[in-house]
Coordinates of C-alpha atoms in Angstrom, one line a residue:
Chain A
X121 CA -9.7 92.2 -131.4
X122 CA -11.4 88.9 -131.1
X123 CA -10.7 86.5 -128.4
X124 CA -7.3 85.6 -127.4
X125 CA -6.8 82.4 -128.9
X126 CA -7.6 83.8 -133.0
X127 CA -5.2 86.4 -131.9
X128 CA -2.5 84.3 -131.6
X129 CA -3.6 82.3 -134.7
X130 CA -3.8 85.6 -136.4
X131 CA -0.1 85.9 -135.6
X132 CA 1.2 83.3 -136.8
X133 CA 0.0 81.7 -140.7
X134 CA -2.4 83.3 -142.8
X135 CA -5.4 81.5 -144.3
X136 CA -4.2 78.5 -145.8
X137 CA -4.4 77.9 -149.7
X138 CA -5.7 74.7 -151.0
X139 CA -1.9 73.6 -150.7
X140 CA -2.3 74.5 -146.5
X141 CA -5.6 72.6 -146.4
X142 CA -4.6 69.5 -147.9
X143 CA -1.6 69.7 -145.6
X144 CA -3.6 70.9 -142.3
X145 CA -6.1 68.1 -143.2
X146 CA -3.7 65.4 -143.1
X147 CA -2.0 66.4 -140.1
X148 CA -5.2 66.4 -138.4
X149 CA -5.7 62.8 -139.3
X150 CA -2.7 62.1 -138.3
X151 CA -2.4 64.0 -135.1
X152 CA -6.1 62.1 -134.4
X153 CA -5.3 58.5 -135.3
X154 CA -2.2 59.5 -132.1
X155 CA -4.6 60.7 -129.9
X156 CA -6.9 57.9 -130.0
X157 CA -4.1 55.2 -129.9
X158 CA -2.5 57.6 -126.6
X159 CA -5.8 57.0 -125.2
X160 CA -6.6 53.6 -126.6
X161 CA -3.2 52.3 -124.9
X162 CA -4.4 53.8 -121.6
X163 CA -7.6 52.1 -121.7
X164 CA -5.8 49.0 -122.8
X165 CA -3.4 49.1 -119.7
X166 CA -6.4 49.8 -116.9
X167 CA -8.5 47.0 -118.6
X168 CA -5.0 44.3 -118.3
X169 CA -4.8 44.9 -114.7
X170 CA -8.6 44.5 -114.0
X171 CA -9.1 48.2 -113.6
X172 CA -12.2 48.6 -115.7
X173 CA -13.9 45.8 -113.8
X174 CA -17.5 47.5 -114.0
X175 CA -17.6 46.3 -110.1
X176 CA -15.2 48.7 -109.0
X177 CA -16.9 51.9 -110.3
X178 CA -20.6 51.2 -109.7
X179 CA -20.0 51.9 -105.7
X180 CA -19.8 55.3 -106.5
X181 CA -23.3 55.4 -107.5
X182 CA -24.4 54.0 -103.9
X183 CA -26.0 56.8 -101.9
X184 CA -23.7 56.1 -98.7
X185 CA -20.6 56.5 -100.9
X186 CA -22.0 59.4 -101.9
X187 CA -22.4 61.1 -99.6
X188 CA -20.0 60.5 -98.1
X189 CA -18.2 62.4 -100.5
X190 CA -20.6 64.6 -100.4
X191 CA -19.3 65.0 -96.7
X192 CA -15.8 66.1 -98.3
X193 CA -16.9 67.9 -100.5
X194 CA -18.6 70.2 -97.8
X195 CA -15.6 70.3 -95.9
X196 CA -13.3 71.4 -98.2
X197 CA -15.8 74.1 -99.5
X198 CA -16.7 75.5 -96.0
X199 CA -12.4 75.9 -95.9
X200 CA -12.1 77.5 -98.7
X201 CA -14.7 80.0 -98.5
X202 CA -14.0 80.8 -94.7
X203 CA -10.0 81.6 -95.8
X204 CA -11.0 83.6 -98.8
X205 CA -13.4 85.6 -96.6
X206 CA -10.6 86.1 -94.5
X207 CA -7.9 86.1 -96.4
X208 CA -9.0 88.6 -99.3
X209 CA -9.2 91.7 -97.3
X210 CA -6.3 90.8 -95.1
X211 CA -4.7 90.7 -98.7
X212 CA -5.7 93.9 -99.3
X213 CA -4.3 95.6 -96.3
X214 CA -1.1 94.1 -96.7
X215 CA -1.3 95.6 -100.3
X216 CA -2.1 99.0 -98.5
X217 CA 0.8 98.3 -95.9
X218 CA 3.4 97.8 -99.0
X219 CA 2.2 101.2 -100.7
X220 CA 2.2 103.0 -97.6
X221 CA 4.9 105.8 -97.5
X222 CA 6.1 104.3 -93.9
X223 CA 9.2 102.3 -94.0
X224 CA 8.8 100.0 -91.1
X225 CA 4.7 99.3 -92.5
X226 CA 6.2 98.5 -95.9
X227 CA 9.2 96.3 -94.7
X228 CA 7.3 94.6 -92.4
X229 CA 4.2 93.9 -95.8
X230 CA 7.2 93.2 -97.7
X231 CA 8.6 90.3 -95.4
X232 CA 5.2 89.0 -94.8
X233 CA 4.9 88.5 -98.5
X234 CA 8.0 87.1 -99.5
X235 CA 7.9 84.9 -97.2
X236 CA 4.8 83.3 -97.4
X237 CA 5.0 83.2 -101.2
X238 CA 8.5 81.9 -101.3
X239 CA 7.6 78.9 -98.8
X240 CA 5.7 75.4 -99.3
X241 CA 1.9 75.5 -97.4
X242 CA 3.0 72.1 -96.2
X243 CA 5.5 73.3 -94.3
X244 CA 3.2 76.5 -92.8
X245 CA 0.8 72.8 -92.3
X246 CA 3.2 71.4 -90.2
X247 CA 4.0 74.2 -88.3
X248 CA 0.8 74.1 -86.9
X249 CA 0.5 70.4 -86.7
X250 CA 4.1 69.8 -85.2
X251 CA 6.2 72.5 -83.8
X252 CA 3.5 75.1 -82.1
X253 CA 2.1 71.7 -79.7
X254 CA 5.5 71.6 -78.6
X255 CA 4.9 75.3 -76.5
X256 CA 1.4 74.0 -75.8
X257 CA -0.3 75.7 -78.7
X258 CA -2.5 73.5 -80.2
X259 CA -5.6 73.8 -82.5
X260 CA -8.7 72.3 -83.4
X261 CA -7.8 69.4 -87.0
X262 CA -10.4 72.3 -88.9
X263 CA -7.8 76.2 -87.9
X264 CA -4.8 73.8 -88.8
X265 CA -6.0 73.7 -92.0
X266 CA -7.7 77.0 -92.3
X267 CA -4.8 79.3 -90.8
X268 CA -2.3 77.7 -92.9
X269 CA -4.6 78.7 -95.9
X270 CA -5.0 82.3 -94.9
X271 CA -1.9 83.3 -94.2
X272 CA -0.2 81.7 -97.6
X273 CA -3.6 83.6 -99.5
X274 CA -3.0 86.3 -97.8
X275 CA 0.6 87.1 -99.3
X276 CA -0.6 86.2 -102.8
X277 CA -3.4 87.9 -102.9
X278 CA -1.7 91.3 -101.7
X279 CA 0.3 91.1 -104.9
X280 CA -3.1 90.6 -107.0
X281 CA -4.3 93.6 -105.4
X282 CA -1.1 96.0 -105.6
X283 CA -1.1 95.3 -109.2
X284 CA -4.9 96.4 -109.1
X285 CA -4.4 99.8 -107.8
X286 CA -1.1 100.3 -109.9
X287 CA -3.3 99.2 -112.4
X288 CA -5.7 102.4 -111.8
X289 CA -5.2 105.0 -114.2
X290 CA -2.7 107.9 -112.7
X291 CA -5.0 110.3 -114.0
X292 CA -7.8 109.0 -111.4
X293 CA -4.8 110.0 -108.7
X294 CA -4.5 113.5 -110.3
X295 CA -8.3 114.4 -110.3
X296 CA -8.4 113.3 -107.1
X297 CA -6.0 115.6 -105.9
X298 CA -7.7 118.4 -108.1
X299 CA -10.6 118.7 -106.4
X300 CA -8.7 118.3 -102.9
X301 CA -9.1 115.2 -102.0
X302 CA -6.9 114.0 -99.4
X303 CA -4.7 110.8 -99.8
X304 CA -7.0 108.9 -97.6
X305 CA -10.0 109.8 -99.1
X306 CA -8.8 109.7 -102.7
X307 CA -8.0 106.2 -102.4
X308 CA -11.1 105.1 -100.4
X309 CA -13.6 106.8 -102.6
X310 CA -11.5 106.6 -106.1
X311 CA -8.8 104.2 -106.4
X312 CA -10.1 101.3 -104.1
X313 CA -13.7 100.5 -105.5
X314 CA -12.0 100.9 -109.4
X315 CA -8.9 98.8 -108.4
X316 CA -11.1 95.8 -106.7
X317 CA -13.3 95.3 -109.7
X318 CA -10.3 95.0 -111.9
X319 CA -9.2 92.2 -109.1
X320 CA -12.0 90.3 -109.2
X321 CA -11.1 88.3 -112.2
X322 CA -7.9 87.5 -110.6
X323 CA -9.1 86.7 -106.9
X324 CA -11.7 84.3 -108.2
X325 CA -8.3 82.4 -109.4
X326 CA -7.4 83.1 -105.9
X327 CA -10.4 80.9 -104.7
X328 CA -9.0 78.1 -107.4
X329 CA -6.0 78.4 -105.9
X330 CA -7.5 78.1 -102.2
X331 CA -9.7 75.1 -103.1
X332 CA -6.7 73.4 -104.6
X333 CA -4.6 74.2 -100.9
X334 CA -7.5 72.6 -99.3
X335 CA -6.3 69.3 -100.2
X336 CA -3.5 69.4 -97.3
X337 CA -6.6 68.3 -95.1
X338 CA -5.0 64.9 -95.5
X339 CA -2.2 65.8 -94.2
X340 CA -3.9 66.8 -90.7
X341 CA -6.7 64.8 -91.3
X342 CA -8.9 67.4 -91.6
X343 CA -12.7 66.0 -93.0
X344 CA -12.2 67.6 -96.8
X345 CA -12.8 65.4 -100.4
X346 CA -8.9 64.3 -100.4
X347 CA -9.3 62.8 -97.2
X348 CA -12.3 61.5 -97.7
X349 CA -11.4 60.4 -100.2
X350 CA -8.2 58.6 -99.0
X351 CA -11.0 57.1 -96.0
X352 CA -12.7 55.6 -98.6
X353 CA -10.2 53.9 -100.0
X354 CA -9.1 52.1 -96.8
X355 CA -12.3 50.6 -97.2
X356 CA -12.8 49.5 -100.5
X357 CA -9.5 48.9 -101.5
X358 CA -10.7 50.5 -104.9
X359 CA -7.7 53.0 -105.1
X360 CA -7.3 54.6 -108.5
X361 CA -11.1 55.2 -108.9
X362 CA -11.6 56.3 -105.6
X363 CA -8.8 59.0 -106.6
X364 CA -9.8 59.2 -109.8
X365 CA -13.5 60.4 -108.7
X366 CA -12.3 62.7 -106.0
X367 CA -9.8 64.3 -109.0
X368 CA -12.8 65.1 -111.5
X369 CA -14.7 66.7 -108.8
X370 CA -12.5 69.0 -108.1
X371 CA -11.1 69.5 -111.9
X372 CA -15.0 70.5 -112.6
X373 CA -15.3 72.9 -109.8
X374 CA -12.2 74.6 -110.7
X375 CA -13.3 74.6 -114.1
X376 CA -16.6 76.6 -113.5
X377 CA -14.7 79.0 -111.2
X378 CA -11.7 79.6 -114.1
X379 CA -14.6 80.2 -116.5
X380 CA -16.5 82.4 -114.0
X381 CA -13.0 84.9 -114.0
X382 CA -12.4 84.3 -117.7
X383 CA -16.0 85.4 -118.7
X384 CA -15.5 88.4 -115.9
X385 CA -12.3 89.3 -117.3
X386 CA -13.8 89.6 -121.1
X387 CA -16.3 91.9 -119.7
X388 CA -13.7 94.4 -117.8
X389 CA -11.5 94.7 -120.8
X390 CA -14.4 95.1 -123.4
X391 CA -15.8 97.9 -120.4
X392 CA -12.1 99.2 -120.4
X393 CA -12.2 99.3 -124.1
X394 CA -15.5 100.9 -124.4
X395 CA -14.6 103.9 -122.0
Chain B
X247 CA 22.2 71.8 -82.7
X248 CA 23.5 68.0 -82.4
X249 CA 20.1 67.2 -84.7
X250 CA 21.8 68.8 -87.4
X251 CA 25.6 67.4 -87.2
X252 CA 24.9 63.6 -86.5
X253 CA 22.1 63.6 -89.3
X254 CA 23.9 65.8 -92.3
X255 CA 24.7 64.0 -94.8
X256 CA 20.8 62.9 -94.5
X257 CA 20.1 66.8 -94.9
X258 CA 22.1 67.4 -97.6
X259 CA 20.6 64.4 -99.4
X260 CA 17.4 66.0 -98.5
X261 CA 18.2 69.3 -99.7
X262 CA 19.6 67.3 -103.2
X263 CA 16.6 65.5 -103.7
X264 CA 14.6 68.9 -103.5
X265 CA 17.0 70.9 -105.7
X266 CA 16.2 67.7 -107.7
X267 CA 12.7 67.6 -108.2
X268 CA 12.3 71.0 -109.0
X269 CA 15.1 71.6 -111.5
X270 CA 14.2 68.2 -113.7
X271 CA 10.6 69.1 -113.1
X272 CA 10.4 72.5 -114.0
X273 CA 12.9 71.4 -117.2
X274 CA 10.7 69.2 -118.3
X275 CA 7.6 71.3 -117.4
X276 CA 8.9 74.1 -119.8
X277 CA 9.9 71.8 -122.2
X278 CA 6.4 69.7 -122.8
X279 CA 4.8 73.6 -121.5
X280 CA 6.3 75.0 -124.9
X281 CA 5.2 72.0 -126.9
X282 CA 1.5 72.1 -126.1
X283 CA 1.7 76.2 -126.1
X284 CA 3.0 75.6 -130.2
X285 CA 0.3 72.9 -130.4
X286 CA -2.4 75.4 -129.0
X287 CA -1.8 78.1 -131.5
X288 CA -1.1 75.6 -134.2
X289 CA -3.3 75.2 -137.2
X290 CA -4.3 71.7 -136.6
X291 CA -7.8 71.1 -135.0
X292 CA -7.1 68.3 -132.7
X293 CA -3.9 69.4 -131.7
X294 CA -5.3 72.2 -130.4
X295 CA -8.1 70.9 -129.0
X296 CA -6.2 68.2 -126.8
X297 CA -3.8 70.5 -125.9
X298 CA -6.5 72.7 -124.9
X299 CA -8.0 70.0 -122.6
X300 CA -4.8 69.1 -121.3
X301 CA -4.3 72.8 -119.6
X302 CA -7.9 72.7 -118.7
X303 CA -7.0 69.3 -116.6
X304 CA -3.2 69.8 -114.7
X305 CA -4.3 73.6 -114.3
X306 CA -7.4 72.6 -112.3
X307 CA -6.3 68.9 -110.4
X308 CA -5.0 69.9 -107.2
X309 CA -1.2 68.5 -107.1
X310 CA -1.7 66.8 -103.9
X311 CA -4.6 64.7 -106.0
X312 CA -2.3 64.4 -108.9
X313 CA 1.0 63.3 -107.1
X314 CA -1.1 60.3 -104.8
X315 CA -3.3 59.4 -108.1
X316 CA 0.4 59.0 -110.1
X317 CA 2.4 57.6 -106.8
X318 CA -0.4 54.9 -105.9
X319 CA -2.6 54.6 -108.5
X320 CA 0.1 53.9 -111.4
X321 CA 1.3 50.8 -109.6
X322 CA -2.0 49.4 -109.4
X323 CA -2.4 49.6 -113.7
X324 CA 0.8 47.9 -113.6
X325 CA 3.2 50.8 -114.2
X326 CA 5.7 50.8 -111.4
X327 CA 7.9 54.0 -111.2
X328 CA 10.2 54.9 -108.5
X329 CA 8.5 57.6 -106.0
X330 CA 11.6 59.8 -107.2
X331 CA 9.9 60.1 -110.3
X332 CA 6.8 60.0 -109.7
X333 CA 7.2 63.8 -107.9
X334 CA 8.9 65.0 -111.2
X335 CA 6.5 63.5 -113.4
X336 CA 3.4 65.1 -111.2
X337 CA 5.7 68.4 -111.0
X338 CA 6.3 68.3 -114.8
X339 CA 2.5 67.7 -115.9
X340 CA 1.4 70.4 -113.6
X341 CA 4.0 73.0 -114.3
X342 CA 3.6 72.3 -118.0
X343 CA 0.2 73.4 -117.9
X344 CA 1.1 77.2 -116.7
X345 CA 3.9 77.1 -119.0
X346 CA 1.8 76.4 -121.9
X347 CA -0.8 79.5 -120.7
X348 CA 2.3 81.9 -119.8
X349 CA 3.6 80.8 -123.5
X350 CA 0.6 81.5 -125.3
X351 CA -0.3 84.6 -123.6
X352 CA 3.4 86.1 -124.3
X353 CA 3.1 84.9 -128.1
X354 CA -0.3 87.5 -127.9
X355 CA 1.5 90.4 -126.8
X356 CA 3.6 90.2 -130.2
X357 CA 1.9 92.7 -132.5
X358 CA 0.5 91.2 -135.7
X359 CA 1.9 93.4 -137.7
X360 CA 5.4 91.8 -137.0
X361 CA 4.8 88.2 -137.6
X362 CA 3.0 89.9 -141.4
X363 CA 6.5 91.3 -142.2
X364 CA 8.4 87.8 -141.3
X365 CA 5.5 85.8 -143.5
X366 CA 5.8 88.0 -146.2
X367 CA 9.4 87.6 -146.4
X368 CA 8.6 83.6 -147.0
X369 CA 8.9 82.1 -143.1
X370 CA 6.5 79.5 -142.4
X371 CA 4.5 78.8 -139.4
X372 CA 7.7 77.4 -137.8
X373 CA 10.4 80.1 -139.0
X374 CA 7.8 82.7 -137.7
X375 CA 7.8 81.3 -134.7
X376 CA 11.7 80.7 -134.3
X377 CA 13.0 84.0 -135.4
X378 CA 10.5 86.7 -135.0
X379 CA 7.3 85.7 -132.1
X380 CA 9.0 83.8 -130.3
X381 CA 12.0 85.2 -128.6
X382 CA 10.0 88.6 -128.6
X383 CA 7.2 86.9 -126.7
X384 CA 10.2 85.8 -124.3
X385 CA 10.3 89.0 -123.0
X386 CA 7.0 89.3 -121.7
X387 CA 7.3 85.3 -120.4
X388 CA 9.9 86.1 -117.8
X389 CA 8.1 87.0 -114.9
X390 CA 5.1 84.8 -115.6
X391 CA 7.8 81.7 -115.7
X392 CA 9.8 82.7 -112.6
X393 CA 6.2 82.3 -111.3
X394 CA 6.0 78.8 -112.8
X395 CA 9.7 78.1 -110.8
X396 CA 8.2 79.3 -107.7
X397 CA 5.4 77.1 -108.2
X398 CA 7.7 73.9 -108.9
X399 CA 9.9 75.1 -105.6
X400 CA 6.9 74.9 -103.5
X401 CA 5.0 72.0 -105.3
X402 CA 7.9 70.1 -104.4
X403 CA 7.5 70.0 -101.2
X404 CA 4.7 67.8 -101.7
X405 CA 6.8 65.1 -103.0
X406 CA 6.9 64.5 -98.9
X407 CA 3.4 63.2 -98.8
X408 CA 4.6 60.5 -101.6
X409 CA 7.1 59.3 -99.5
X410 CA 10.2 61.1 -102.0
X411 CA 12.9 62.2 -99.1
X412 CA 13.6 65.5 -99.9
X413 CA 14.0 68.1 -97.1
X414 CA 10.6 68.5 -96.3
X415 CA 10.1 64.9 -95.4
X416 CA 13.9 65.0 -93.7
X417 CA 13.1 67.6 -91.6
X418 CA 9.7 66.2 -90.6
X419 CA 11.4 62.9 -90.4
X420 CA 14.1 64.3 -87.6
X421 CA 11.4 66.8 -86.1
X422 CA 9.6 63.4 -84.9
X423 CA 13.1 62.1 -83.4
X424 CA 14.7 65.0 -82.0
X425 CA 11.4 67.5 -81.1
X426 CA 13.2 70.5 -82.4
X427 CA 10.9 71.5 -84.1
X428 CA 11.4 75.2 -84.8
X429 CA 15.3 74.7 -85.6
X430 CA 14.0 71.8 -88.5
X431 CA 11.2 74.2 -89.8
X432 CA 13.6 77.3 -90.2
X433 CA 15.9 74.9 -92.3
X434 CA 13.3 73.4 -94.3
X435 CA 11.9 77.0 -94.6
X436 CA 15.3 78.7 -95.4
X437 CA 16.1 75.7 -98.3
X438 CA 12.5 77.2 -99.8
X439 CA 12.8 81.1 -99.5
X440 CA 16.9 80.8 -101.3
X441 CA 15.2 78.5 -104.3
X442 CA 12.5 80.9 -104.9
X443 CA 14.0 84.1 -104.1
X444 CA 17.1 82.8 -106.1
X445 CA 15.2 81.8 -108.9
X446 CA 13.0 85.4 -108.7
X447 CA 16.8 87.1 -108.8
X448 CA 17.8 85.1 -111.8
X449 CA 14.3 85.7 -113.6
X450 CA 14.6 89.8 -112.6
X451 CA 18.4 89.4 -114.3
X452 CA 17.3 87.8 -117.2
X453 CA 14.4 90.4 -118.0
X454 CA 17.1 93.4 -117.3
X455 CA 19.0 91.1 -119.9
X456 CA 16.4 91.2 -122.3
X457 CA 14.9 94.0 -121.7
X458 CA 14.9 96.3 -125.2
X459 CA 15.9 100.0 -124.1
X460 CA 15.6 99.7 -120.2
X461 CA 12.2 99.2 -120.7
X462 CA 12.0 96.6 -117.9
X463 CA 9.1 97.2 -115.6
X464 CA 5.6 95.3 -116.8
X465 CA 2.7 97.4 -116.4
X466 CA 0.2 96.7 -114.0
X467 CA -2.5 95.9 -115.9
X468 CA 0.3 93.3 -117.8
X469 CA 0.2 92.0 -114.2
X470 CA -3.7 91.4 -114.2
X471 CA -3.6 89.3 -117.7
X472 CA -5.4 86.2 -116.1
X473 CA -5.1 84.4 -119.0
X474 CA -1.4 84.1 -117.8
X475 CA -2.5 82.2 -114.8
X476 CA -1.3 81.6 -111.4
X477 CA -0.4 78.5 -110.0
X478 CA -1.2 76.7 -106.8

């Protein structure tokens, strides 16, 4: 097997013939000359309404702009790392609580769960911003954000890790049992440490998926790149590049980090084939 | 309780507009989703590639940052689109994405060996694609796309911070009036948890439906497949 993408090539045509090439190499014209006009027309429609106006984009090379999205961008990964750290092994227990052979621990995992995963962060977001003041619970702009985070994470991530130790081979169950391990110890010792290295592909998607959740800071005006972002552009008026900047940021980020998991991924199945 | 009856029809509409959004965008999303998912495994070079990119983008933008970039930024390069559709179209382009990857990933799990016996009795990339990969790769797409729905149901709710009314924003909207807070958050909440869990039932009915010889539970490690993607 190669990597995923010739595999589904492989599946579906054969190596062209001269016939095929002539064919493939005309579509590919084709399908360039559409690619360039898509973009071309895109172009054409920022430069009509004075978008490409070289004024607008050079203030993102002054240092104070910079860092000032530098600020952001600080912010919103402090968030993000704080709820994963949090978060991840809360996941995990919840995973335990769902596998657990008591009822009222799996009911209570399984409602936890489904609901977080079935409703909207915002809504989690406003929670915290508008009905808890209301019985004089309030928190700091940076836990509205942060709690909100975990306890969506949490209920996602418990599913990445249930499928990581259903995942674990049944055999490493039996051999544990073999040599007399108890429950407890057999999945401390044996299941655990195999089922969170297959996870770990998966929960650095997690973190993706956390960074991205980060973004609600504008909602509660929390100091993160969105709302910096949307700062900045109460002051320079400059609003689709200010946007525009704050988007590639975080598409790069994400980027590395879905690269990080794919590369990780390779290796465990390569590992998982080698053994 | 009084909240409720002297503002319903401005509920319901609220409720609408959310059933709304995430039925056109998640039609649309599987719709462009299985476009760029054919273009990715097509034999065309660019296609591929900008298909490829395309993913790479809407799978990494967070859709807060894509919804306010389409809401307020399209007006200002002279495109002026009702906020209405401005949520499905930020839905659709982000949902797309994760249909594309679920898409391609199910078309992998189709041996080779099959889509050999429907070339060498003469279908072409397309037939091949239509009667043999295809609706086997279905099969293993099910869960991954009731994901996807899930996805749109909560994405949705996003819509609010673009100014589209649907219940998020209603609730919100009558929270400020009223200060009944908890009774407008289990609404808004309850709206949520019967979309997705309604749209998990259908998905788990479906894959039953599909299912050849009861063989209807996906393995765990099936579960791991990153490549299939989760979505924010």
């Amino acid at each position: 097997m190669s990597t995923t993408s010739s595999t589904a090539t492989q599946v579906l045509f054969d190596a062209p013939g001269p016939k095929g090439r002539r064919r493939i190499l005309l579509l590919s014209v084709l399908s360039v000359v559409l690619i360039v006009a898509l973009l071309a027309g895109a172009l054409w429609q920022f430069h009509a309404n004075g978008q490409l106006d070289p004024n607008k984009w050079v203030v993102y090379l002054r240092a104070d702009y910079l860092a000032f999205l530098g600020r952001g961008l600080w912010g919103t990964l402090k968030v993000t790392a704080l709820a994963a750290v949090i978060a991840f092994p809360f996941g995990l227990l919840l995973a335990l609580a769902r596998l657990s052979r008591f009822l009222l621990l799996r009911s209570v995992a399984v409602t936890w769960i489904e609901f977080f995963r079935g409703i909207p962060m915002l809504l989690v977001v406003y929670a915290f911003l508008l009905a808890l003041p209301a019985f004089g619970v309030t928190f700091p702009r940076f836990w509205m954000l942060v709690i909100p985070m975990i306890l969506v994470s949490s209920a996602t991530t418990a599913e990445v890790f249930r499928a990581g130790i259903r995942a674990v081979d049944i055999g490493q169950h039996e051999a544990a049992d073999a040599i007399g391990l108890s429950r407890r110890d057999a999945l401390i010792h044996v299941v655990l440490p195999q089922a969170v290295r297959l996870v770990l592909p998966s929960l650095i998607l997690a973190l993706v998926t956390l960074l991205k959740d980060s973004t609600l800071g504008y909602v509660v005006s929390y100091n993160e790149l969105q709302f910096q972002g949307k700062t900045l552009v109460s002051i320079t008026r400059y609003l689709v590049q200010t946007y525009l900047v704050v988007s590639v940021i975080y598409i790069v980020i994400n980027l590395l980090l879905t690269r990080i998991a794919l590369a990780l991924d390779v290796r465990m199945k390569e590992r998982a084939v080698a053994s | 309780m009084d909240a409720i009856r002297e503002n319903l029809p401005l509920l319901l509409q609220g409720i609408g507009t959310t059933v709304a959004l995430t039925v056109l965008g998640y039609a649309f999303a599987l719709l462009l989703g299985t476009v760029l998912a054919v273009a990715r495994v097509s034999p065309i070079p660019p296609l591929r590639g900008a298909a490829t990119v395309y993913v790479e983008i809407f799978r990494n933008i967070p859709l807060l940052s894509l919804l306010i970039l389409i809401a307020f930024g399209l007006p200002d390069v002279g495109l002026l689109l009702p906020y209405f559709w401005c949520g499905v179209l930020g839905l659709t382009l982000s949902s797309a994405a994760f249909v594309c990857e679920n898409v391609r990933s199910g078309i992998n799990t189709v041996p080779v060996g099959h889509a050999e016996a429907a070339r060498s009795i003469g279908l072409g990339f397309f037939g091949t694609l239509r009667f043999v990969v295809l609706p086997q790769a279905f099969r293993s797409m099910v869960q991954p796309l009731v994901n996807v729905f899930i996805g749109t149901v909560i994405g949705s709710a996003l819509c609010s911070a673009i100014a589209v009314q649907e219940v998020t924003w209603v609730t919100q909207t009558l929270n400020i009036r009223y200060a009944q807070a908890v009774l407008m958050f289990m609404i808004a909440g309850a709206v949520y948890l019967i979309l997705s869990l309604g749209g998990a039932a259908l998905g788990g009915a479906i894959e039953r439906a599909v299912a050849p010889g009861g063989r209807n539970r996906s393995s765990g490690r099936a579960a791991l497949d990153v490549t299939a993607g989760a979505q924010a």
